[in-house]
Amino acid sequence: MVLNYIWIAFFVLGFLAALYQLVFQGNAEIFPEMVTQIFSSAKTGFEISLGLTGILTLWSGLLKVGEKGGMTNAIAKLFGPFFRRLFPEIPKDHPAMGSIVMNFSANMLGLDNAATPLGLKAMNQMQELNPNKDTASNAQIMFLTLNASGLTILPITIMMYRIQMGAADPSDIFIPILLATSASTFCGLLAVCIWQKINLFDKVIMAYIGGFLLLEGLLVWQFSQMDQETISRISSVSANLIIFTIIVLFIVMAAVKKINVYDAFIEGAKDGFQTAVKIIPYLVAMLIAIGVFRASGALTLITDGLASGLGAIGVDTQFIPALPTALMKPLSGSGARGMMIDCMTSCGVDSFAGRLSCTMQGAADTTFYIVALYFGSAGIKNTRYAVSAGLIAEVAGIIASIAVAYMFFR
């Protein structure tokens, strides 16, 4: 129901914004542009789904190998006490727990190509436990919100864009992003824990969170001693080394248990292909609505209005040029990335707005895209409070990004 209202709102607001441009600004090309955007977004949605087919087939096959070989259970046991308290509906030894842990691990390492299929696998495994197949379960909402918060320790992609655009210190956004994405994740987690009456102050939860904050602090300190080239090289090598090591361990453990690794891979790969095909209509539907909203100029009207209003009451508006990245982020990851690049190009890669846009890009993930992708793969129609919780995490990330940017770059 929530997605239905959001979908309608994007089209209606897009139409009104385009009508405003036609009547008051004389932009006669706006409606042809919007119609073109509809077809372009539909094509993009299909291409994304098609691109996911190979990756999802690969990881679904590997996960099946890991499941039969016992590797996913081993990973789940390592973080089991923490995640069992956040996901009390999931049985202790259920394979969904291993997929959830691996999804979060891939996200933190900035490995999007690995994280997405792992997340889709986890969502479908949780759907097997869901008594009401049309409605999101508590576990699925918790999982989606934590994904929407986008906790990332190594923002490799953003640093690479800054290197390509000639930033004096491409890694200077590393600590701000780490602080902003941590705030986003904590606020999203807190919101869902309140909704689901989970005791966030449980000693096991606090111990894991405290350990993570300690590790995060040590990582920040270690990276602060390195130059940007070293950070970029170590981040890229370590992240990919970890993921390849996991793949090898999956295969070796299964072989030691005398599992037919090839047959297990094919069995899982078939499920991955079916999931990739299933998400196409959901993804296309969401992307065409987002495309209309963006092409209509509604985002520009919003940012212009905010700049005028805040300026009138004496608020510093230097963050406004970076705001389109934040406003686009919940709607489209690629759109937000385009806004980030545009901001760095127009304002300067080392400008306050340029650095802030990078921080916003890394602070959280894409709520509506994730809802369409993950819930669509499981056939869920009633998202309950998942979108609200995801947006709480996103807003917290935006506010934290602005705060740390003024702290580090002003």
Short mmCIF file of N, CA and C in Angstrom, two decimals, residues 34-139:
data_model
loop_
_atom_site.label_atom_id
_atom_site.label_comp_id
_atom_site.label_asym_id
_atom_site.label_seq_id
_atom_site.Cartn_x
_atom_site.Cartn_y
_atom_site.Cartn_z
N MET A 34 9.97 14.15 -20.50
CA MET A 34 9.46 13.23 -19.48
C MET A 34 9.00 11.91 -20.10
N VAL A 35 8.36 12.00 -21.26
CA VAL A 35 7.93 10.77 -21.94
C VAL A 35 9.15 9.95 -22.36
N THR A 36 10.17 10.64 -22.87
CA THR A 36 11.41 9.96 -23.23
C THR A 36 12.03 9.30 -22.01
N GLN A 37 11.96 10.00 -20.86
CA GLN A 37 12.53 9.47 -19.62
C GLN A 37 11.80 8.21 -19.18
N ILE A 38 10.50 8.13 -19.40
CA ILE A 38 9.73 6.94 -19.03
C ILE A 38 10.27 5.71 -19.76
N PHE A 39 10.42 5.85 -21.08
CA PHE A 39 10.92 4.72 -21.87
C PHE A 39 12.37 4.41 -21.53
N SER A 40 13.17 5.47 -21.28
CA SER A 40 14.57 5.27 -20.93
C SER A 40 14.70 4.54 -19.58
N SER A 41 13.85 4.91 -18.61
CA SER A 41 13.89 4.28 -17.30
C SER A 41 13.46 2.83 -17.36
N ALA A 42 12.46 2.56 -18.20
CA ALA A 42 12.01 1.17 -18.37
C ALA A 42 13.14 0.32 -18.93
N LYS A 43 13.86 0.88 -19.90
CA LYS A 43 15.00 0.17 -20.48
C LYS A 43 16.10 -0.04 -19.44
N THR A 44 16.34 1.01 -18.64
CA THR A 44 17.37 0.92 -17.60
C THR A 44 17.02 -0.16 -16.58
N GLY A 45 15.74 -0.21 -16.17
CA GLY A 45 15.30 -1.22 -15.22
C GLY A 45 15.53 -2.63 -15.73
N PHE A 46 15.23 -2.83 -17.02
CA PHE A 46 15.45 -4.16 -17.61
C PHE A 46 16.94 -4.48 -17.68
N GLU A 47 17.74 -3.47 -18.07
CA GLU A 47 19.19 -3.70 -18.19
C GLU A 47 19.82 -4.00 -16.84
N ILE A 48 19.35 -3.30 -15.78
CA ILE A 48 19.87 -3.58 -14.44
C ILE A 48 19.52 -5.01 -14.04
N SER A 49 18.28 -5.40 -14.28
CA SER A 49 17.85 -6.76 -13.95
C SER A 49 18.64 -7.78 -14.74
N LEU A 50 18.87 -7.48 -16.02
CA LEU A 50 19.65 -8.38 -16.87
C LEU A 50 21.08 -8.49 -16.37
N GLY A 51 21.64 -7.34 -15.95
CA GLY A 51 22.99 -7.35 -15.42
C GLY A 51 23.10 -8.13 -14.13
N LEU A 52 22.02 -8.08 -13.33
CA LEU A 52 22.01 -8.82 -12.08
C LEU A 52 21.91 -10.33 -12.29
N THR A 53 21.39 -10.74 -13.45
CA THR A 53 21.14 -12.16 -13.69
C THR A 53 22.42 -12.99 -13.53
N GLY A 54 23.49 -12.55 -14.18
CA GLY A 54 24.74 -13.30 -14.09
C GLY A 54 25.31 -13.29 -12.69
N ILE A 55 25.32 -12.09 -12.05
CA ILE A 55 25.88 -11.97 -10.71
C ILE A 55 25.07 -12.77 -9.70
N LEU A 56 23.73 -12.66 -9.83
CA LEU A 56 22.86 -13.36 -8.89
C LEU A 56 22.95 -14.87 -9.09
N THR A 57 23.06 -15.29 -10.33
CA THR A 57 23.24 -16.72 -10.61
C THR A 57 24.54 -17.23 -9.99
N LEU A 58 25.61 -16.45 -10.14
CA LEU A 58 26.91 -16.81 -9.56
C LEU A 58 26.81 -16.96 -8.04
N TRP A 59 26.31 -15.92 -7.36
CA TRP A 59 26.32 -15.93 -5.90
C TRP A 59 25.30 -16.88 -5.31
N SER A 60 24.19 -17.08 -5.98
CA SER A 60 23.22 -18.07 -5.50
C SER A 60 23.82 -19.48 -5.57
N GLY A 61 24.58 -19.73 -6.63
CA GLY A 61 25.27 -21.01 -6.75
C GLY A 61 26.31 -21.18 -5.68
N LEU A 62 27.12 -20.16 -5.43
CA LEU A 62 28.16 -20.24 -4.40
C LEU A 62 27.56 -20.37 -3.01
N LEU A 63 26.45 -19.68 -2.77
CA LEU A 63 25.80 -19.77 -1.47
C LEU A 63 25.26 -21.18 -1.21
N LYS A 64 24.76 -21.81 -2.25
CA LYS A 64 24.29 -23.19 -2.10
C LYS A 64 25.46 -24.11 -1.75
N VAL A 65 26.60 -23.87 -2.40
CA VAL A 65 27.81 -24.64 -2.08
C VAL A 65 28.21 -24.40 -0.63
N GLY A 66 28.19 -23.12 -0.21
CA GLY A 66 28.54 -22.79 1.16
C GLY A 66 27.56 -23.36 2.17
N GLU A 67 26.29 -23.37 1.79
CA GLU A 67 25.27 -23.92 2.69
C GLU A 67 25.47 -25.42 2.89
N LYS A 68 25.70 -26.14 1.81
CA LYS A 68 25.88 -27.60 1.92
C LYS A 68 27.22 -27.96 2.55
N GLY A 69 28.21 -27.09 2.36
CA GLY A 69 29.53 -27.36 2.94
C GLY A 69 29.67 -26.90 4.37
N GLY A 70 28.69 -26.13 4.88
CA GLY A 70 28.71 -25.69 6.27
C GLY A 70 29.35 -24.34 6.51
N MET A 71 29.82 -23.66 5.45
CA MET A 71 30.50 -22.39 5.62
C MET A 71 29.55 -21.30 6.10
N THR A 72 28.34 -21.25 5.54
CA THR A 72 27.39 -20.21 5.94
C THR A 72 27.00 -20.38 7.40
N ASN A 73 26.89 -21.62 7.85
CA ASN A 73 26.59 -21.85 9.27
C ASN A 73 27.72 -21.37 10.16
N ALA A 74 28.96 -21.59 9.71
CA ALA A 74 30.13 -21.17 10.49
C ALA A 74 30.16 -19.65 10.63
N ILE A 75 29.86 -18.95 9.53
CA ILE A 75 29.84 -17.48 9.56
C ILE A 75 28.71 -16.99 10.46
N ALA A 76 27.55 -17.64 10.32
CA ALA A 76 26.39 -17.25 11.13
C ALA A 76 26.67 -17.43 12.61
N LYS A 77 27.38 -18.48 13.00
CA LYS A 77 27.67 -18.73 14.40
C LYS A 77 28.58 -17.65 14.99
N LEU A 78 29.47 -17.10 14.15
CA LEU A 78 30.39 -16.06 14.62
C LEU A 78 29.63 -14.82 15.08
N PHE A 79 28.62 -14.44 14.31
CA PHE A 79 27.83 -13.25 14.65
C PHE A 79 26.43 -13.61 15.13
N GLY A 80 26.21 -14.90 15.34
CA GLY A 80 24.88 -15.38 15.71
C GLY A 80 24.27 -14.71 16.92
N PRO A 81 25.00 -14.58 18.05
CA PRO A 81 24.39 -13.97 19.24
C PRO A 81 23.84 -12.56 18.97
N PHE A 82 24.56 -11.79 18.17
CA PHE A 82 24.11 -10.42 17.86
C PHE A 82 22.90 -10.44 16.93
N PHE A 83 23.00 -11.16 15.81
CA PHE A 83 21.92 -11.13 14.84
C PHE A 83 20.68 -11.89 15.31
N ARG A 84 20.85 -12.87 16.20
CA ARG A 84 19.68 -13.58 16.72
C ARG A 84 18.81 -12.65 17.56
N ARG A 85 19.42 -11.65 18.18
CA ARG A 85 18.65 -10.68 18.95
C ARG A 85 17.99 -9.64 18.08
N LEU A 86 18.60 -9.36 16.94
CA LEU A 86 17.97 -8.43 15.99
C LEU A 86 16.94 -9.13 15.10
N PHE A 87 17.12 -10.43 14.89
CA PHE A 87 16.22 -11.22 14.04
C PHE A 87 15.69 -12.42 14.83
N PRO A 88 14.91 -12.17 15.89
CA PRO A 88 14.46 -13.29 16.74
C PRO A 88 13.53 -14.27 16.02
N GLU A 89 12.94 -13.85 14.88
CA GLU A 89 12.04 -14.75 14.16
C GLU A 89 12.78 -15.85 13.39
N ILE A 90 14.08 -15.65 13.15
CA ILE A 90 14.84 -16.60 12.35
C ILE A 90 15.45 -17.67 13.25
N PRO A 91 15.19 -18.95 12.98
CA PRO A 91 15.77 -20.03 13.80
C PRO A 91 17.30 -19.97 13.81
N LYS A 92 17.87 -20.49 14.86
CA LYS A 92 19.31 -20.39 15.11
C LYS A 92 20.17 -20.87 13.94
N ASP A 93 19.83 -22.02 13.37
CA ASP A 93 20.68 -22.62 12.34
C ASP A 93 20.11 -22.46 10.93
N HIS A 94 19.19 -21.52 10.75
CA HIS A 94 18.60 -21.33 9.42
C HIS A 94 19.62 -20.68 8.48
N PRO A 95 19.69 -21.11 7.21
CA PRO A 95 20.69 -20.55 6.28
C PRO A 95 20.53 -19.06 6.03
N ALA A 96 19.33 -18.50 6.31
CA ALA A 96 19.14 -17.06 6.12
C ALA A 96 20.10 -16.25 6.97
N MET A 97 20.45 -16.76 8.15
CA MET A 97 21.34 -16.02 9.04
C MET A 97 22.72 -15.87 8.43
N GLY A 98 23.22 -16.91 7.79
CA GLY A 98 24.52 -16.82 7.12
C GLY A 98 24.49 -15.83 5.96
N SER A 99 23.40 -15.83 5.19
CA SER A 99 23.27 -14.90 4.06
C SER A 99 23.21 -13.47 4.55
N ILE A 100 22.49 -13.23 5.65
CA ILE A 100 22.38 -11.89 6.22
C ILE A 100 23.75 -11.37 6.64
N VAL A 101 24.50 -12.19 7.36
CA VAL A 101 25.83 -11.79 7.82
C VAL A 101 26.75 -11.48 6.65
N MET A 102 26.71 -12.33 5.63
CA MET A 102 27.58 -12.11 4.47
C MET A 102 27.18 -10.88 3.68
N ASN A 103 25.88 -10.60 3.61
CA ASN A 103 25.41 -9.39 2.94
C ASN A 103 25.94 -8.14 3.62
N PHE A 104 25.85 -8.11 4.94
CA PHE A 104 26.35 -6.96 5.68
C PHE A 104 27.87 -6.82 5.54
N SER A 105 28.56 -7.94 5.54
CA SER A 105 30.01 -7.91 5.38
C SER A 105 30.40 -7.33 4.02
N ALA A 106 29.71 -7.76 2.97
CA ALA A 106 29.99 -7.24 1.63
C ALA A 106 29.67 -5.76 1.52
N ASN A 107 28.56 -5.33 2.15
CA ASN A 107 28.20 -3.91 2.14
C ASN A 107 29.27 -3.07 2.83
N MET A 108 29.74 -3.53 3.99
CA MET A 108 30.74 -2.76 4.73
C MET A 108 32.04 -2.63 3.96
N LEU A 109 32.34 -3.64 3.13
CA LEU A 109 33.57 -3.60 2.33
C LEU A 109 33.38 -2.86 1.01
N GLY A 110 32.17 -2.37 0.76
CA GLY A 110 31.90 -1.63 -0.47
C GLY A 110 31.79 -2.50 -1.70
N LEU A 111 31.49 -3.80 -1.52
CA LEU A 111 31.41 -4.74 -2.65
C LEU A 111 29.96 -4.87 -3.10
N ASP A 112 29.46 -3.87 -3.82
CA ASP A 112 28.05 -3.84 -4.23
C ASP A 112 27.66 -5.06 -5.05
N ASN A 113 28.54 -5.48 -5.95
CA ASN A 113 28.22 -6.62 -6.83
C ASN A 113 28.02 -7.90 -6.04
N ALA A 114 28.68 -8.01 -4.90
CA ALA A 114 28.50 -9.19 -4.05
C ALA A 114 27.35 -9.01 -3.08
N ALA A 115 27.17 -7.78 -2.56
CA ALA A 115 26.17 -7.53 -1.53
C ALA A 115 24.74 -7.71 -2.04
N THR A 116 24.46 -7.24 -3.25
CA THR A 116 23.09 -7.30 -3.76
C THR A 116 22.57 -8.73 -3.92
N PRO A 117 23.28 -9.62 -4.60
CA PRO A 117 22.76 -10.99 -4.70
C PRO A 117 22.69 -11.69 -3.36
N LEU A 118 23.62 -11.39 -2.45
CA LEU A 118 23.56 -11.97 -1.11
C LEU A 118 22.31 -11.48 -0.38
N GLY A 119 21.99 -10.20 -0.57
CA GLY A 119 20.80 -9.64 0.05
C GLY A 119 19.53 -10.23 -0.52
N LEU A 120 19.48 -10.43 -1.83
CA LEU A 120 18.32 -11.05 -2.46
C LEU A 120 18.13 -12.48 -1.98
N LYS A 121 19.24 -13.18 -1.83
CA LYS A 121 19.17 -14.55 -1.33
C LYS A 121 18.63 -14.56 0.10
N ALA A 122 19.14 -13.65 0.95
CA ALA A 122 18.69 -13.58 2.33
C ALA A 122 17.20 -13.25 2.41
N MET A 123 16.75 -12.31 1.58
CA MET A 123 15.34 -11.91 1.59
C MET A 123 14.44 -13.08 1.21
N ASN A 124 14.82 -13.86 0.23
CA ASN A 124 14.01 -15.01 -0.18
C ASN A 124 14.05 -16.14 0.84
N GLN A 125 15.18 -16.29 1.53
CA GLN A 125 15.25 -17.28 2.60
C GLN A 125 14.36 -16.88 3.78
N MET A 126 14.32 -15.58 4.08
CA MET A 126 13.42 -15.10 5.13
C MET A 126 11.96 -15.24 4.72
N GLN A 127 11.70 -15.12 3.41
CA GLN A 127 10.33 -15.27 2.92
C GLN A 127 9.80 -16.68 3.15
N GLU A 128 10.70 -17.66 3.15
CA GLU A 128 10.29 -19.04 3.44
C GLU A 128 9.73 -19.17 4.85
N LEU A 129 10.19 -18.31 5.76
CA LEU A 129 9.73 -18.34 7.15
C LEU A 129 8.54 -17.42 7.39
N ASN A 130 8.20 -16.61 6.40
CA ASN A 130 7.16 -15.60 6.54
C ASN A 130 5.78 -16.24 6.44
N PRO A 131 4.96 -16.19 7.49
CA PRO A 131 3.64 -16.83 7.43
C PRO A 131 2.66 -16.09 6.51
N ASN A 132 2.86 -14.79 6.34
CA ASN A 132 1.99 -13.99 5.46
C ASN A 132 2.82 -13.52 4.27
N LYS A 133 2.74 -14.23 3.17
CA LYS A 133 3.66 -14.03 2.05
C LYS A 133 3.53 -12.66 1.38
N ASP A 134 2.38 -11.99 1.51
CA ASP A 134 2.20 -10.69 0.88
C ASP A 134 2.69 -9.53 1.76
N THR A 135 2.97 -9.82 3.02
CA THR A 135 3.30 -8.77 3.99
C THR A 135 4.71 -8.97 4.53
N ALA A 136 5.47 -7.88 4.61
CA ALA A 136 6.84 -7.96 5.11
C ALA A 136 6.86 -8.39 6.57
N SER A 137 7.72 -9.33 6.91
CA SER A 137 7.87 -9.78 8.29
C SER A 137 8.78 -8.81 9.04
N ASN A 138 8.81 -8.93 10.36
CA ASN A 138 9.69 -8.08 11.18
C ASN A 138 11.15 -8.27 10.76
N ALA A 139 11.55 -9.51 10.52
CA ALA A 139 12.94 -9.78 10.13
C ALA A 139 13.27 -9.11 8.80
#
